[in-house]
């Protein structure tokens, strides 16, 4: 029975270890996916910004080469609007980077919590084992005391019988 219980505990321990490994791998994959998503967003925003700068430069070149093609108010407003969009995207990128940093911190905190829970579980199991061992030790002490008393009384009777002879 004790062997089956011990095997069950070992299997439970193996399953818990595998589960923790899977959870850690999952956290790493989530972090990696978020990092890739943020990098894609950053690259996309930078490409859009570069395209906007190229368009503005081409427009300025055309404007300087032909004075009659000066930008209209609508075009100036559109350029300013595009610049504002680029600035907003830069702000979003910064916020996403901050979010990624905080998620990395959360992963570390979760790992620490798992370790603490694992240690607490081990402590509980060890307390149970200690309690069982103390009870078994007390039982063995009582048994040995009874055996000692029995041997002592048998020895006294044997000695008395020898003395009588």
Short mmCIF file of C-alpha atoms in Angstrom, two decimals:
data_model
loop_
_atom_site.label_atom_id
_atom_site.label_comp_id
_atom_site.label_asym_id
_atom_site.label_seq_id
_atom_site.Cartn_x
_atom_site.Cartn_y
_atom_site.Cartn_z
CA UNK A 1 0.00 0.00 0.00
CA UNK A 2 2.79 2.39 0.95
CA UNK A 3 4.60 1.53 -2.27
CA UNK A 4 1.52 2.44 -4.30
CA UNK A 5 1.18 5.71 -2.40
CA UNK A 6 4.85 6.50 -2.99
CA UNK A 7 4.52 5.69 -6.70
CA UNK A 8 1.46 7.92 -6.87
CA UNK A 9 3.40 10.75 -5.24
CA UNK A 10 6.26 10.31 -7.70
CA UNK A 11 3.84 10.35 -10.64
CA UNK A 12 2.14 13.43 -9.20
CA UNK A 13 5.50 15.13 -8.85
CA UNK A 14 6.42 14.27 -12.45
CA UNK A 15 3.07 15.57 -13.73
CA UNK A 16 3.47 18.80 -11.74
CA UNK A 17 6.97 19.28 -13.13
CA UNK A 18 5.77 18.69 -16.68
CA UNK A 19 2.86 21.07 -16.15
CA UNK A 20 5.16 23.79 -14.83
CA UNK A 21 7.47 23.30 -17.81
CA UNK A 22 4.52 23.62 -20.19
CA UNK A 23 3.32 26.78 -18.42
CA UNK A 24 6.79 28.31 -18.56
CA UNK A 25 7.10 27.45 -22.24
CA UNK A 26 3.65 28.96 -22.83
CA UNK A 27 4.69 32.19 -21.07
CA UNK A 28 7.84 32.34 -23.17
CA UNK A 29 5.88 31.80 -26.38
CA UNK A 30 3.38 34.51 -25.43
CA UNK A 31 6.19 36.93 -24.67
CA UNK A 32 7.90 36.06 -27.93
CA UNK A 33 4.66 36.51 -29.90
CA UNK A 34 4.05 39.90 -28.30
CA UNK A 35 7.62 40.95 -29.04
CA UNK A 36 7.25 39.97 -32.69
CA UNK A 37 3.90 41.77 -32.94
CA UNK A 38 5.39 44.93 -31.44
CA UNK A 39 8.39 44.75 -33.75
CA UNK A 40 6.08 44.34 -36.76
CA UNK A 41 4.09 47.38 -35.64
CA UNK A 42 7.27 49.41 -35.16
CA UNK A 43 8.64 48.44 -38.57
CA UNK A 44 5.30 49.18 -40.23
CA UNK A 45 5.10 52.60 -38.57
CA UNK A 46 8.67 53.44 -39.54
CA UNK A 47 8.05 52.41 -43.15
CA UNK A 48 4.92 54.56 -43.24
CA UNK A 49 6.83 57.46 -41.74
CA UNK A 50 9.61 57.04 -44.30
CA UNK A 51 7.05 56.93 -47.12
CA UNK A 52 5.44 60.07 -45.75
CA UNK A 53 8.83 61.79 -45.65
CA UNK A 54 9.55 60.69 -49.25
CA UNK A 55 6.16 62.00 -50.38
CA UNK A 56 6.76 65.30 -48.59
CA UNK A 57 10.25 65.60 -50.10
CA UNK A 58 8.93 64.83 -53.57
CA UNK A 59 6.18 67.36 -53.07
CA UNK A 60 8.66 69.98 -51.85
CA UNK A 61 10.95 69.29 -54.80
CA UNK A 62 8.07 69.69 -57.21
CA UNK A 63 6.96 72.84 -55.41
CA UNK A 64 10.42 74.39 -55.55
CA UNK A 65 10.87 73.51 -59.21
CA UNK A 66 7.50 74.87 -60.25
CA UNK A 67 6.24 77.88 -58.30
CA UNK A 68 2.73 77.59 -59.74
CA UNK A 69 2.24 74.25 -57.99
CA UNK A 70 2.32 75.68 -54.44
CA UNK A 71 0.42 73.53 -51.91
CA UNK A 72 -3.15 74.39 -51.25
CA UNK A 73 -4.57 74.70 -47.76
CA UNK A 74 -6.19 71.28 -48.11
CA UNK A 75 -2.84 69.70 -48.98
CA UNK A 76 -1.13 71.42 -46.05
CA UNK A 77 -3.86 70.19 -43.72
CA UNK A 78 -3.48 66.66 -45.10
CA UNK A 79 0.30 66.77 -44.55
CA UNK A 80 -0.20 67.98 -40.99
CA UNK A 81 -2.83 65.28 -40.46
CA UNK A 82 -0.41 62.59 -41.70
CA UNK A 83 2.30 63.93 -39.39
CA UNK A 84 -0.14 63.77 -36.47
CA UNK A 85 -0.99 60.16 -37.37
CA UNK A 86 2.72 59.28 -37.43
CA UNK A 87 3.15 60.89 -34.01
CA UNK A 88 0.15 58.97 -32.65
CA UNK A 89 1.60 55.71 -33.96
CA UNK A 90 4.92 56.49 -32.29
CA UNK A 91 3.03 57.01 -29.02
CA UNK A 92 1.24 53.67 -29.47
CA UNK A 93 4.59 51.97 -30.11
CA UNK A 94 6.01 53.40 -26.88
CA UNK A 95 2.95 52.22 -24.94
CA UNK A 96 3.25 48.73 -26.45
CA UNK A 97 6.92 48.57 -25.46
CA UNK A 98 5.98 49.56 -21.89
CA UNK A 99 3.26 46.89 -21.88
CA UNK A 100 5.79 44.27 -23.04
CA UNK A 101 8.15 45.26 -20.24
CA UNK A 102 5.38 44.93 -17.66
CA UNK A 103 4.36 41.53 -19.08
CA UNK A 104 7.93 40.32 -18.73
CA UNK A 105 7.80 41.43 -15.08
CA UNK A 106 4.50 39.57 -14.61
CA UNK A 107 6.04 36.37 -16.00
CA UNK A 108 8.85 36.61 -13.44
CA UNK A 109 6.35 37.18 -10.62
CA UNK A 110 4.29 34.16 -11.74
CA UNK A 111 7.42 32.00 -11.76
CA UNK A 112 8.23 33.09 -8.21
CA UNK A 113 4.65 32.35 -7.10
CA UNK A 114 4.83 28.88 -8.65
CA UNK A 115 8.09 28.17 -6.86
CA UNK A 116 6.59 29.31 -3.53
CA UNK A 117 3.50 27.15 -4.07
CA UNK A 118 5.69 24.18 -4.96
CA UNK A 119 7.76 24.65 -1.80
CA UNK A 120 4.61 24.97 0.31
CA UNK A 121 3.23 21.75 -1.20
CA UNK A 122 6.48 19.96 -0.43
CA UNK A 123 6.39 21.30 3.14
CA UNK A 124 2.86 19.98 3.62
CA UNK A 125 3.85 16.57 2.27
CA UNK A 126 6.94 16.49 4.49
CA UNK A 127 4.84 17.45 7.54
CA UNK A 128 2.54 14.51 6.82
CA UNK A 129 5.49 12.16 6.47
CA UNK A 130 7.04 13.45 9.70
CA UNK A 131 3.75 12.92 11.54
CA UNK A 132 3.53 9.35 10.24
CA UNK A 133 7.15 8.66 11.15
CA UNK A 134 6.69 10.04 14.68
CA UNK A 135 3.63 7.81 15.17
CA UNK A 136 5.52 4.81 13.82
CA UNK A 137 8.50 5.64 16.07
CA UNK A 138 6.24 5.85 19.13
CA UNK A 139 4.67 2.51 18.21
CA UNK A 140 8.10 0.89 17.81
CA UNK A 141 9.24 2.30 21.16
CA UNK A 142 6.16 0.83 22.83
CA UNK A 143 6.69 -2.54 21.12
CA UNK A 144 10.36 -2.69 22.09
CA UNK A 145 9.50 -1.71 25.67
CA UNK A 146 6.97 -4.54 25.85
CA UNK A 147 9.50 -6.97 24.40
CA UNK A 148 12.14 -5.80 26.87
CA UNK A 149 9.73 -6.19 29.81
CA UNK A 150 8.72 -9.64 28.55
CA UNK A 151 12.35 -10.73 28.19
CA UNK A 152 13.18 -9.32 31.61
CA UNK A 153 10.34 -11.22 33.30
CA UNK A 154 11.27 -14.42 31.42
CA UNK A 155 14.85 -14.03 32.52
CA UNK A 156 13.82 -13.57 36.16
CA UNK A 157 11.64 -16.73 35.97
CA UNK A 158 14.48 -18.67 34.35
CA UNK A 159 16.88 -17.53 37.02
CA UNK A 160 14.42 -18.52 39.75
CA UNK A 161 13.98 -21.96 38.18
CA UNK A 162 17.74 -22.40 37.98
CA UNK A 163 18.10 -21.35 41.60
CA UNK A 164 15.40 -23.84 42.64
CA UNK A 165 17.24 -26.69 41.00
#
